[in-house]
């Protein structure tokens, strides 16, 4: 394994300190190349009372965490590669440090894919995506990590290696322990291998972009409702606010992204249905195959992350808002008042069929935090919640990025204490400081 | 059922009096004669009597019962319709059974947000029936769906024939209200908002077989009916051709809604049962394949399936010509387990899962197990997701045959786990497969799960003795199981 005295990025002079503004850094970086090494490192840290921060691609340094420094950064970046791919069974087992792009490119040769479309596929690793429960617009059809992961290998803080789930697509033997580690922000164990269900790459894909001016946003919502109530099967129903739409497709209007993935006949049939049912005055454009793929590629890179956010003048926050499906529309509509009341710009997109939205708020530090509180207020009125996924370390400490504890927080504490009694792993990275 | 012989209050067990105080006299059974039908569930090999059965009508009553049991160290467990196949609802420790059958209401349906809220005793199929007029349905469809409850489905993480495409229960649960083993009520993902911050306790509870908490309200996802649906029936002279066709269909990039298989013995059973459809009696295997989705795209997939089957020497392959025909094929399949009663006095269902590609190998091994045990084994299963259901046919009136059947069942599970599979895909571990947990997990891994149970259920009063084999902790349970078998 490689030990380095400081974060590798620090060799690059100025860009380093920019990354370090997001906290979650280790005094020393250790880059294991085997599971045994990972186990050894954790066991040692655990015994010596050292704290460990887990990282692989490094794109999520600004996500969670009210601790600036840890004793070690455990970098998973070199623990990568496909362990096992059973083409006929449509399952893959992959090491955590493999990037999403590396994995997809490998599977593509066999006309298969993992059905998860998180941001920054070139930088994000599968381990990070699973640990942070990242998802993209296509979760509408394919589900999220909890629906796709069938097995994990996890190194516990005491060095023990535990397997959860299995390698078959249907399995109820024992507790569904996979669920514990998905979205746990690395606070319970180091995920070393992930086994996932695969899907065939769709034979055809298309994307209909329907745009409506601000006064016609209700029409767009209605289109969303009628698609959902029809028997059509969109892969996405992602609504963009005018600012994001302008950035993505140069149309300053509310835009609904309706994607289809199926055999060509089916996609065409559904495109025609949209054309027929789109409200008067809406503008629609259809992208097919490579064009659609190119659009999604750009879309996945639009949000800032801790590797790309080098802005010094402005502060950027990425907020994940979760709500009931159709409240996505209502919250986005109301979020317009944020720009009016605070000196910030807001880019937003959210899935009408799955309830997850993302808001990118940019402006001066204190304006951004005020805007985040504002967004959280309008979300909580609708019984949703807002979690800050990307923000400078200093500002993270000023606001509760998870939005308060749930009434059953004691169970989280119990689980954390049972698995990581010494708070060795990613301490304070998650809700309520666990 | 509720006619208790009136005993004077003073003569009764004081705990029973207290339970009566909580739910009322009519809602507590405690006489042996009334308790008899609660001595087992769908797994009838083991039996044991509960202390009492109570029928709460709301969450507060459930919480009050649980609190009382918890304070007084009385073991307790929750029960739905009692259709579980692994013995999860069998009272091994003279439990108070909390039956949730009176909490059987559909509380709300929100079509725009595609969710419904039900009480745990609400019957699975009733949900689909309640929303079908608007073109919606609830996807998980275990074969017992006409009687099993959604609360039970959550406990077992139930599957069904259509989970190949649509997933199992856990993929359709959006929120849960739960009474914890100390009587505290918690609400997870109220209103069905996804990705609730914190550990995924909802995911952990689903499939925990009633050992972590009692679910009292469930928010589920509802789906719109597919626009089109086509069902194919294919007959094969050789079982190997049938199993290879399964892999070929999946490899062709088709995601069927269902892909079911039956072997010769199973076909003999279903044809002797209540819903025969006239399958030939000299074929080795049949496949029942369903494709659904956008109408315009289905034909292409059906053509592909037909050509795959032809490439695997299918004797006959046909597409259902009407909804009525499709319905008959499915009734024949879904009543398959029960139909075995027509050709065998007793049967034991197993539930192993294998990687699909190992199907030919494992079916061969199961046939060896059948030969060695001298017992017939019928295979009727979800081939698409590799979930086998070997049905071991036996006659419990023949001395030693029950034990032989249990042994054959274990051997089938070993055959599955040996190829990298699992011991259960949808029926759960219960008491039936506790020992077989060792086929798939190390002691450390079992211990890790037990430690999670202790977070929720520290005194182990809730559904004690299920799921885990750990000797140090389960020695008592094993003894009890042994005793209960002995008295049969």
PDB file of N, CA, C and O in Angstrom, chain B residues 161 164 232-247 249 258-267 270 279 283-290 329-330 332-334 336-337 340 354 356 358-364 378-391:
ATOM      1  N   UNK B 161     -44.352 -14.075  -9.276  1.00  0.00           N
ATOM      2  CA  UNK B 161     -43.960 -14.444 -10.633  1.00  0.00           C
ATOM      3  C   UNK B 161     -43.454 -13.243 -11.434  1.00  0.00           C
ATOM      4  O   UNK B 161     -42.639 -13.383 -12.326  1.00  0.00           O
ATOM      5  N   UNK B 164     -39.412 -10.605 -11.711  1.00  0.00           N
ATOM      6  CA  UNK B 164     -38.273 -10.607 -12.627  1.00  0.00           C
ATOM      7  C   UNK B 164     -38.107  -9.206 -13.227  1.00  0.00           C
ATOM      8  O   UNK B 164     -37.011  -8.665 -13.283  1.00  0.00           O
ATOM      9  N   UNK B 232     -46.637 -16.439 -23.602  1.00  0.00           N
ATOM     10  CA  UNK B 232     -46.223 -17.547 -24.469  1.00  0.00           C
ATOM     11  C   UNK B 232     -46.094 -18.814 -23.628  1.00  0.00           C
ATOM     12  O   UNK B 232     -45.610 -18.768 -22.501  1.00  0.00           O
ATOM     13  N   UNK B 233     -46.524 -19.933 -24.218  1.00  0.00           N
ATOM     14  CA  UNK B 233     -46.365 -21.230 -23.564  1.00  0.00           C
ATOM     15  C   UNK B 233     -45.516 -22.103 -24.477  1.00  0.00           C
ATOM     16  O   UNK B 233     -45.808 -22.207 -25.669  1.00  0.00           O
ATOM     17  N   UNK B 234     -44.459 -22.676 -23.939  1.00  0.00           N
ATOM     18  CA  UNK B 234     -43.558 -23.478 -24.782  1.00  0.00           C
ATOM     19  C   UNK B 234     -43.326 -24.837 -24.140  1.00  0.00           C
ATOM     20  O   UNK B 234     -43.030 -24.929 -22.953  1.00  0.00           O
ATOM     21  N   UNK B 235     -43.485 -25.882 -24.942  1.00  0.00           N
ATOM     22  CA  UNK B 235     -43.295 -27.260 -24.455  1.00  0.00           C
ATOM     23  C   UNK B 235     -41.981 -27.831 -24.970  1.00  0.00           C
ATOM     24  O   UNK B 235     -41.695 -27.736 -26.172  1.00  0.00           O
ATOM     25  N   UNK B 236     -41.218 -28.441 -24.083  1.00  0.00           N
ATOM     26  CA  UNK B 236     -39.920 -29.003 -24.475  1.00  0.00           C
ATOM     27  C   UNK B 236     -39.848 -30.503 -24.168  1.00  0.00           C
ATOM     28  O   UNK B 236     -40.285 -30.934 -23.102  1.00  0.00           O
ATOM     29  N   UNK B 237     -39.252 -31.245 -25.102  1.00  0.00           N
ATOM     30  CA  UNK B 237     -39.062 -32.681 -24.883  1.00  0.00           C
ATOM     31  C   UNK B 237     -37.926 -32.947 -23.908  1.00  0.00           C
ATOM     32  O   UNK B 237     -37.884 -33.982 -23.260  1.00  0.00           O
ATOM     33  N   UNK B 238     -36.977 -32.004 -23.865  1.00  0.00           N
ATOM     34  CA  UNK B 238     -35.840 -32.193 -22.962  1.00  0.00           C
ATOM     35  C   UNK B 238     -35.724 -31.005 -22.026  1.00  0.00           C
ATOM     36  O   UNK B 238     -35.723 -29.858 -22.476  1.00  0.00           O
ATOM     37  N   UNK B 239     -35.573 -31.302 -20.754  1.00  0.00           N
ATOM     38  CA  UNK B 239     -35.539 -30.231 -19.762  1.00  0.00           C
ATOM     39  C   UNK B 239     -34.343 -29.304 -20.005  1.00  0.00           C
ATOM     40  O   UNK B 239     -34.418 -28.096 -19.809  1.00  0.00           O
ATOM     41  N   UNK B 240     -33.260 -29.876 -20.482  1.00  0.00           N
ATOM     42  CA  UNK B 240     -32.062 -29.089 -20.735  1.00  0.00           C
ATOM     43  C   UNK B 240     -32.327 -28.005 -21.796  1.00  0.00           C
ATOM     44  O   UNK B 240     -31.861 -26.868 -21.670  1.00  0.00           O
ATOM     45  N   UNK B 241     -33.087 -28.370 -22.829  1.00  0.00           N
ATOM     46  CA  UNK B 241     -33.425 -27.382 -23.862  1.00  0.00           C
ATOM     47  C   UNK B 241     -34.236 -26.241 -23.249  1.00  0.00           C
ATOM     48  O   UNK B 241     -34.024 -25.071 -23.557  1.00  0.00           O
ATOM     49  N   UNK B 242     -35.167 -26.614 -22.359  1.00  0.00           N
ATOM     50  CA  UNK B 242     -35.991 -25.592 -21.686  1.00  0.00           C
ATOM     51  C   UNK B 242     -35.127 -24.644 -20.884  1.00  0.00           C
ATOM     52  O   UNK B 242     -35.263 -23.421 -20.973  1.00  0.00           O
ATOM     53  N   UNK B 243     -34.189 -25.213 -20.104  1.00  0.00           N
ATOM     54  CA  UNK B 243     -33.385 -24.316 -19.269  1.00  0.00           C
ATOM     55  C   UNK B 243     -32.427 -23.465 -20.090  1.00  0.00           C
ATOM     56  O   UNK B 243     -32.154 -22.333 -19.750  1.00  0.00           O
ATOM     57  N   UNK B 244     -31.953 -24.005 -21.210  1.00  0.00           N
ATOM     58  CA  UNK B 244     -31.074 -23.186 -22.055  1.00  0.00           C
ATOM     59  C   UNK B 244     -31.874 -22.074 -22.742  1.00  0.00           C
ATOM     60  O   UNK B 244     -31.356 -20.981 -22.961  1.00  0.00           O
ATOM     61  N   UNK B 245     -33.121 -22.353 -23.051  1.00  0.00           N
ATOM     62  CA  UNK B 245     -33.964 -21.309 -23.656  1.00  0.00           C
ATOM     63  C   UNK B 245     -34.125 -20.128 -22.687  1.00  0.00           C
ATOM     64  O   UNK B 245     -34.153 -18.968 -23.102  1.00  0.00           O
ATOM     65  N   UNK B 246     -34.199 -20.435 -21.389  1.00  0.00           N
ATOM     66  CA  UNK B 246     -34.326 -19.380 -20.381  1.00  0.00           C
ATOM     67  C   UNK B 246     -33.139 -18.414 -20.484  1.00  0.00           C
ATOM     68  O   UNK B 246     -33.308 -17.195 -20.595  1.00  0.00           O
ATOM     69  N   UNK B 247     -31.927 -18.979 -20.496  1.00  0.00           N
ATOM     70  CA  UNK B 247     -30.725 -18.139 -20.590  1.00  0.00           C
ATOM     71  C   UNK B 247     -30.689 -17.380 -21.901  1.00  0.00           C
ATOM     72  O   UNK B 247     -30.301 -16.216 -21.953  1.00  0.00           O
ATOM     73  N   UNK B 249     -33.157 -16.312 -23.732  1.00  0.00           N
ATOM     74  CA  UNK B 249     -34.115 -15.202 -23.758  1.00  0.00           C
ATOM     75  C   UNK B 249     -33.509 -13.993 -23.052  1.00  0.00           C
ATOM     76  O   UNK B 249     -33.529 -12.874 -23.557  1.00  0.00           O
ATOM     77  N   UNK B 258     -42.374 -12.080 -16.743  1.00  0.00           N
ATOM     78  CA  UNK B 258     -42.317 -13.339 -15.994  1.00  0.00           C
ATOM     79  C   UNK B 258     -41.734 -14.408 -16.893  1.00  0.00           C
ATOM     80  O   UNK B 258     -41.908 -14.366 -18.115  1.00  0.00           O
ATOM     81  N   UNK B 259     -41.034 -15.347 -16.282  1.00  0.00           N
ATOM     82  CA  UNK B 259     -40.431 -16.452 -17.042  1.00  0.00           C
ATOM     83  C   UNK B 259     -40.423 -17.661 -16.117  1.00  0.00           C
ATOM     84  O   UNK B 259     -39.546 -17.818 -15.275  1.00  0.00           O
ATOM     85  N   UNK B 260     -41.471 -18.483 -16.250  1.00  0.00           N
ATOM     86  CA  UNK B 260     -41.718 -19.570 -15.312  1.00  0.00           C
ATOM     87  C   UNK B 260     -41.456 -20.921 -15.975  1.00  0.00           C
ATOM     88  O   UNK B 260     -41.646 -21.075 -17.170  1.00  0.00           O
ATOM     89  N   UNK B 261     -41.074 -21.886 -15.146  1.00  0.00           N
ATOM     90  CA  UNK B 261     -40.791 -23.213 -15.694  1.00  0.00           C
ATOM     91  C   UNK B 261     -41.427 -24.295 -14.821  1.00  0.00           C
ATOM     92  O   UNK B 261     -41.528 -24.123 -13.604  1.00  0.00           O
ATOM     93  N   UNK B 262     -41.862 -25.362 -15.459  1.00  0.00           N
ATOM     94  CA  UNK B 262     -42.344 -26.541 -14.713  1.00  0.00           C
ATOM     95  C   UNK B 262     -41.742 -27.783 -15.346  1.00  0.00           C
ATOM     96  O   UNK B 262     -41.598 -27.846 -16.566  1.00  0.00           O
ATOM     97  N   UNK B 263     -41.414 -28.764 -14.507  1.00  0.00           N
ATOM     98  CA  UNK B 263     -40.900 -30.011 -15.080  1.00  0.00           C
ATOM     99  C   UNK B 263     -42.015 -31.059 -15.144  1.00  0.00           C
ATOM    100  O   UNK B 263     -43.168 -30.775 -14.813  1.00  0.00           O
ATOM    101  N   UNK B 264     -41.638 -32.236 -15.594  1.00  0.00           N
ATOM    102  CA  UNK B 264     -42.632 -33.286 -15.869  1.00  0.00           C
ATOM    103  C   UNK B 264     -43.515 -33.607 -14.652  1.00  0.00           C
ATOM    104  O   UNK B 264     -44.729 -33.694 -14.768  1.00  0.00           O
ATOM    105  N   UNK B 265     -42.872 -33.772 -13.493  1.00  0.00           N
ATOM    106  CA  UNK B 265     -43.640 -34.126 -12.293  1.00  0.00           C
ATOM    107  C   UNK B 265     -44.591 -32.986 -11.915  1.00  0.00           C
ATOM    108  O   UNK B 265     -45.740 -33.217 -11.523  1.00  0.00           O
ATOM    109  N   UNK B 266     -44.097 -31.761 -12.051  1.00  0.00           N
ATOM    110  CA  UNK B 266     -44.943 -30.616 -11.726  1.00  0.00           C
ATOM    111  C   UNK B 266     -46.142 -30.555 -12.666  1.00  0.00           C
ATOM    112  O   UNK B 266     -47.276 -30.293 -12.250  1.00  0.00           O
ATOM    113  N   UNK B 267     -45.879 -30.829 -13.934  1.00  0.00           N
ATOM    114  CA  UNK B 267     -46.975 -30.796 -14.922  1.00  0.00           C
ATOM    115  C   UNK B 267     -48.018 -31.860 -14.578  1.00  0.00           C
ATOM    116  O   UNK B 267     -49.222 -31.610 -14.633  1.00  0.00           O
ATOM    117  N   UNK B 270     -50.080 -30.280 -11.720  1.00  0.00           N
ATOM    118  CA  UNK B 270     -51.037 -29.213 -12.070  1.00  0.00           C
ATOM    119  C   UNK B 270     -52.159 -29.728 -12.967  1.00  0.00           C
ATOM    120  O   UNK B 270     -53.287 -29.234 -12.912  1.00  0.00           O
ATOM    121  N   UNK B 279     -51.872 -29.645 -20.733  1.00  0.00           N
ATOM    122  CA  UNK B 279     -50.483 -29.793 -21.159  1.00  0.00           C
ATOM    123  C   UNK B 279     -50.246 -31.250 -21.549  1.00  0.00           C
ATOM    124  O   UNK B 279     -50.782 -32.156 -20.907  1.00  0.00           O
ATOM    125  N   UNK B 283     -44.065 -34.410 -22.045  1.00  0.00           N
ATOM    126  CA  UNK B 283     -42.975 -33.445 -22.210  1.00  0.00           C
ATOM    127  C   UNK B 283     -42.165 -33.375 -20.917  1.00  0.00           C
ATOM    128  O   UNK B 283     -42.666 -33.696 -19.840  1.00  0.00           O
ATOM    129  N   UNK B 284     -40.932 -32.939 -21.036  1.00  0.00           N
ATOM    130  CA  UNK B 284     -40.088 -32.847 -19.837  1.00  0.00           C
ATOM    131  C   UNK B 284     -40.169 -31.491 -19.161  1.00  0.00           C
ATOM    132  O   UNK B 284     -39.858 -31.352 -17.984  1.00  0.00           O
ATOM    133  N   UNK B 285     -40.522 -30.460 -19.929  1.00  0.00           N
ATOM    134  CA  UNK B 285     -40.568 -29.121 -19.330  1.00  0.00           C
ATOM    135  C   UNK B 285     -41.455 -28.182 -20.123  1.00  0.00           C
ATOM    136  O   UNK B 285     -41.640 -28.356 -21.335  1.00  0.00           O
ATOM    137  N   UNK B 286     -42.020 -27.223 -19.398  1.00  0.00           N
ATOM    138  CA  UNK B 286     -42.722 -26.144 -20.105  1.00  0.00           C
ATOM    139  C   UNK B 286     -42.224 -24.805 -19.571  1.00  0.00           C
ATOM    140  O   UNK B 286     -41.788 -24.686 -18.422  1.00  0.00           O
ATOM    141  N   UNK B 287     -42.298 -23.820 -20.451  1.00  0.00           N
ATOM    142  CA  UNK B 287     -41.987 -22.445 -20.033  1.00  0.00           C
ATOM    143  C   UNK B 287     -43.228 -21.604 -20.228  1.00  0.00           C
ATOM    144  O   UNK B 287     -43.935 -21.740 -21.229  1.00  0.00           O
ATOM    145  N   UNK B 288     -43.490 -20.744 -19.250  1.00  0.00           N
ATOM    146  CA  UNK B 288     -44.573 -19.780 -19.357  1.00  0.00           C
ATOM    147  C   UNK B 288     -43.887 -18.414 -19.337  1.00  0.00           C
ATOM    148  O   UNK B 288     -43.224 -18.057 -18.363  1.00  0.00           O
ATOM    149  N   UNK B 289     -44.000 -17.698 -20.446  1.00  0.00           N
ATOM    150  CA  UNK B 289     -43.222 -16.471 -20.595  1.00  0.00           C
ATOM    151  C   UNK B 289     -44.180 -15.311 -20.855  1.00  0.00           C
ATOM    152  O   UNK B 289     -45.056 -15.414 -21.716  1.00  0.00           O
ATOM    153  N   UNK B 290     -44.000 -14.237 -20.103  1.00  0.00           N
ATOM    154  CA  UNK B 290     -44.873 -13.092 -20.331  1.00  0.00           C
ATOM    155  C   UNK B 290     -44.027 -11.858 -20.628  1.00  0.00           C
ATOM    156  O   UNK B 290     -43.027 -11.597 -19.965  1.00  0.00           O
ATOM    157  N   UNK B 329     -53.805 -20.210 -18.071  1.00  0.00           N
ATOM    158  CA  UNK B 329     -52.411 -20.637 -17.947  1.00  0.00           C
ATOM    159  C   UNK B 329     -51.838 -20.198 -16.604  1.00  0.00           C
ATOM    160  O   UNK B 329     -51.134 -20.953 -15.948  1.00  0.00           O
ATOM    161  N   UNK B 330     -52.176 -18.975 -16.211  1.00  0.00           N
ATOM    162  CA  UNK B 330     -51.634 -18.475 -14.942  1.00  0.00           C
ATOM    163  C   UNK B 330     -52.258 -19.157 -13.729  1.00  0.00           C
ATOM    164  O   UNK B 330     -51.588 -19.417 -12.740  1.00  0.00           O
ATOM    165  N   UNK B 332     -53.296 -22.143 -13.610  1.00  0.00           N
ATOM    166  CA  UNK B 332     -52.652 -23.454 -13.588  1.00  0.00           C
ATOM    167  C   UNK B 332     -51.280 -23.363 -12.902  1.00  0.00           C
ATOM    168  O   UNK B 332     -50.922 -24.190 -12.072  1.00  0.00           O
ATOM    169  N   UNK B 333     -50.544 -22.301 -13.203  1.00  0.00           N
ATOM    170  CA  UNK B 333     -49.214 -22.124 -12.600  1.00  0.00           C
ATOM    171  C   UNK B 333     -49.304 -21.712 -11.130  1.00  0.00           C
ATOM    172  O   UNK B 333     -48.625 -22.252 -10.268  1.00  0.00           O
ATOM    173  N   UNK B 334     -50.178 -20.712 -10.871  1.00  0.00           N
ATOM    174  CA  UNK B 334     -50.181 -20.129  -9.521  1.00  0.00           C
ATOM    175  C   UNK B 334     -50.735 -21.071  -8.460  1.00  0.00           C
ATOM    176  O   UNK B 334     -50.482 -20.883  -7.270  1.00  0.00           O
ATOM    177  N   UNK B 336     -50.016 -24.142  -8.480  1.00  0.00           N
ATOM    178  CA  UNK B 336     -49.135 -25.306  -8.656  1.00  0.00           C
ATOM    179  C   UNK B 336     -48.773 -26.025  -7.383  1.00  0.00           C
ATOM    180  O   UNK B 336     -48.813 -27.257  -7.325  1.00  0.00           O
ATOM    181  N   UNK B 337     -48.435 -25.257  -6.335  1.00  0.00           N
ATOM    182  CA  UNK B 337     -48.018 -25.918  -5.091  1.00  0.00           C
ATOM    183  C   UNK B 337     -49.162 -26.781  -4.548  1.00  0.00           C
ATOM    184  O   UNK B 337     -48.985 -27.956  -4.265  1.00  0.00           O
ATOM    185  N   UNK B 340     -50.088 -30.154  -6.025  1.00  0.00           N
ATOM    186  CA  UNK B 340     -49.290 -31.342  -5.721  1.00  0.00           C
ATOM    187  C   UNK B 340     -50.045 -32.267  -4.772  1.00  0.00           C
ATOM    188  O   UNK B 340     -49.769 -33.465  -4.711  1.00  0.00           O
ATOM    189  N   UNK B 354     -30.457 -19.684  -7.675  1.00  0.00           N
ATOM    190  CA  UNK B 354     -29.166 -19.937  -8.333  1.00  0.00           C
ATOM    191  C   UNK B 354     -28.944 -18.907  -9.434  1.00  0.00           C
ATOM    192  O   UNK B 354     -29.899 -18.303  -9.912  1.00  0.00           O
ATOM    193  N   UNK B 356     -28.897 -17.911 -12.968  1.00  0.00           N
ATOM    194  CA  UNK B 356     -29.663 -18.522 -14.071  1.00  0.00           C
ATOM    195  C   UNK B 356     -28.856 -19.501 -14.908  1.00  0.00           C
ATOM    196  O   UNK B 356     -29.355 -20.535 -15.323  1.00  0.00           O
ATOM    197  N   UNK B 358     -26.726 -21.549 -14.211  1.00  0.00           N
ATOM    198  CA  UNK B 358     -26.452 -22.851 -13.587  1.00  0.00           C
ATOM    199  C   UNK B 358     -27.673 -23.773 -13.578  1.00  0.00           C
ATOM    200  O   UNK B 358     -27.662 -24.828 -12.951  1.00  0.00           O
ATOM    201  N   UNK B 359     -28.735 -23.306 -14.213  1.00  0.00           N
ATOM    202  CA  UNK B 359     -29.996 -24.050 -14.176  1.00  0.00           C
ATOM    203  C   UNK B 359     -29.851 -25.520 -14.609  1.00  0.00           C
ATOM    204  O   UNK B 359     -30.258 -26.415 -13.851  1.00  0.00           O
ATOM    205  N   UNK B 360     -29.260 -25.795 -15.781  1.00  0.00           N
ATOM    206  CA  UNK B 360     -29.178 -27.210 -16.191  1.00  0.00           C
ATOM    207  C   UNK B 360     -28.441 -28.062 -15.167  1.00  0.00           C
ATOM    208  O   UNK B 360     -28.895 -29.149 -14.812  1.00  0.00           O
ATOM    209  N   UNK B 361     -27.332 -27.530 -14.653  1.00  0.00           N
ATOM    210  CA  UNK B 361     -26.511 -28.260 -13.683  1.00  0.00           C
ATOM    211  C   UNK B 361     -27.287 -28.557 -12.400  1.00  0.00           C
ATOM    212  O   UNK B 361     -27.297 -29.680 -11.896  1.00  0.00           O
ATOM    213  N   UNK B 362     -27.968 -27.543 -11.897  1.00  0.00           N
ATOM    214  CA  UNK B 362     -28.653 -27.718 -10.612  1.00  0.00           C
ATOM    215  C   UNK B 362     -29.874 -28.628 -10.758  1.00  0.00           C
ATOM    216  O   UNK B 362     -30.151 -29.460  -9.884  1.00  0.00           O
ATOM    217  N   UNK B 363     -30.580 -28.514 -11.875  1.00  0.00           N
ATOM    218  CA  UNK B 363     -31.735 -29.399 -12.071  1.00  0.00           C
ATOM    219  C   UNK B 363     -31.280 -30.861 -12.105  1.00  0.00           C
ATOM    220  O   UNK B 363     -31.963 -31.744 -11.589  1.00  0.00           O
ATOM    221  N   UNK B 364     -30.127 -31.075 -12.687  1.00  0.00           N
ATOM    222  CA  UNK B 364     -29.565 -32.429 -12.733  1.00  0.00           C
ATOM    223  C   UNK B 364     -29.273 -32.902 -11.299  1.00  0.00           C
ATOM    224  O   UNK B 364     -29.594 -34.026 -10.928  1.00  0.00           O
ATOM    225  N   UNK B 378     -40.860 -32.429  -7.638  1.00  0.00           N
ATOM    226  CA  UNK B 378     -41.414 -31.650  -8.751  1.00  0.00           C
ATOM    227  C   UNK B 378     -40.749 -30.282  -8.751  1.00  0.00           C
ATOM    228  O   UNK B 378     -40.513 -29.716  -7.690  1.00  0.00           O
ATOM    229  N   UNK B 379     -40.468 -29.750  -9.928  1.00  0.00           N
ATOM    230  CA  UNK B 379     -39.864 -28.419 -10.005  1.00  0.00           C
ATOM    231  C   UNK B 379     -40.814 -27.464 -10.705  1.00  0.00           C
ATOM    232  O   UNK B 379     -41.200 -27.670 -11.843  1.00  0.00           O
ATOM    233  N   UNK B 380     -41.161 -26.437  -9.986  1.00  0.00           N
ATOM    234  CA  UNK B 380     -42.097 -25.447 -10.523  1.00  0.00           C
ATOM    235  C   UNK B 380     -41.562 -24.111 -10.017  1.00  0.00           C
ATOM    236  O   UNK B 380     -41.484 -23.885  -8.819  1.00  0.00           O
ATOM    237  N   UNK B 381     -41.087 -23.276 -10.922  1.00  0.00           N
ATOM    238  CA  UNK B 381     -40.296 -22.167 -10.392  1.00  0.00           C
ATOM    239  C   UNK B 381     -40.163 -20.960 -11.310  1.00  0.00           C
ATOM    240  O   UNK B 381     -40.537 -21.006 -12.472  1.00  0.00           O
ATOM    241  N   UNK B 382     -39.598 -19.898 -10.694  1.00  0.00           N
ATOM    242  CA  UNK B 382     -39.357 -18.652 -11.417  1.00  0.00           C
ATOM    243  C   UNK B 382     -37.987 -18.770 -12.087  1.00  0.00           C
ATOM    244  O   UNK B 382     -36.970 -18.377 -11.523  1.00  0.00           O
ATOM    245  N   UNK B 383     -37.972 -19.291 -13.295  1.00  0.00           N
ATOM    246  CA  UNK B 383     -36.697 -19.580 -13.953  1.00  0.00           C
ATOM    247  C   UNK B 383     -35.943 -18.305 -14.305  1.00  0.00           C
ATOM    248  O   UNK B 383     -34.724 -18.275 -14.253  1.00  0.00           O
ATOM    249  N   UNK B 384     -36.662 -17.275 -14.643  1.00  0.00           N
ATOM    250  CA  UNK B 384     -36.031 -16.040 -15.094  1.00  0.00           C
ATOM    251  C   UNK B 384     -35.104 -15.448 -14.061  1.00  0.00           C
ATOM    252  O   UNK B 384     -34.058 -14.896 -14.391  1.00  0.00           O
ATOM    253  N   UNK B 385     -35.474 -15.520 -12.801  1.00  0.00           N
ATOM    254  CA  UNK B 385     -34.570 -14.990 -11.783  1.00  0.00           C
ATOM    255  C   UNK B 385     -33.876 -16.100 -10.992  1.00  0.00           C
ATOM    256  O   UNK B 385     -33.299 -15.853  -9.934  1.00  0.00           O
ATOM    257  N   UNK B 386     -33.929 -17.315 -11.503  1.00  0.00           N
ATOM    258  CA  UNK B 386     -33.177 -18.417 -10.906  1.00  0.00           C
ATOM    259  C   UNK B 386     -33.737 -18.890  -9.573  1.00  0.00           C
ATOM    260  O   UNK B 386     -33.050 -19.556  -8.807  1.00  0.00           O
ATOM    261  N   UNK B 387     -34.977 -18.550  -9.290  1.00  0.00           N
ATOM    262  CA  UNK B 387     -35.587 -18.925  -8.005  1.00  0.00           C
ATOM    263  C   UNK B 387     -36.316 -20.268  -8.148  1.00  0.00           C
ATOM    264  O   UNK B 387     -37.400 -20.350  -8.708  1.00  0.00           O
ATOM    265  N   UNK B 388     -35.658 -21.322  -7.649  1.00  0.00           N
ATOM    266  CA  UNK B 388     -36.215 -22.675  -7.777  1.00  0.00           C
ATOM    267  C   UNK B 388     -37.215 -22.979  -6.668  1.00  0.00           C
ATOM    268  O   UNK B 388     -37.075 -22.489  -5.554  1.00  0.00           O
ATOM    269  N   UNK B 389     -38.190 -23.780  -7.007  1.00  0.00           N
ATOM    270  CA  UNK B 389     -39.095 -24.280  -5.971  1.00  0.00           C
ATOM    271  C   UNK B 389     -39.216 -25.797  -6.093  1.00  0.00           C
ATOM    272  O   UNK B 389     -40.223 -26.306  -6.584  1.00  0.00           O
ATOM    273  N   UNK B 390     -38.209 -26.532  -5.631  1.00  0.00           N
ATOM    274  CA  UNK B 390     -38.372 -27.991  -5.656  1.00  0.00           C
ATOM    275  C   UNK B 390     -39.457 -28.383  -4.656  1.00  0.00           C
ATOM    276  O   UNK B 390     -39.421 -27.947  -3.504  1.00  0.00           O
ATOM    277  N   UNK B 391     -40.417 -29.161  -5.127  1.00  0.00           N
ATOM    278  CA  UNK B 391     -41.488 -29.638  -4.241  1.00  0.00           C
ATOM    279  C   UNK B 391     -41.209 -31.107  -3.968  1.00  0.00           C
ATOM    280  O   UNK B 391     -41.262 -31.938  -4.895  1.00  0.00           O
TER     281      UNK B 391
END
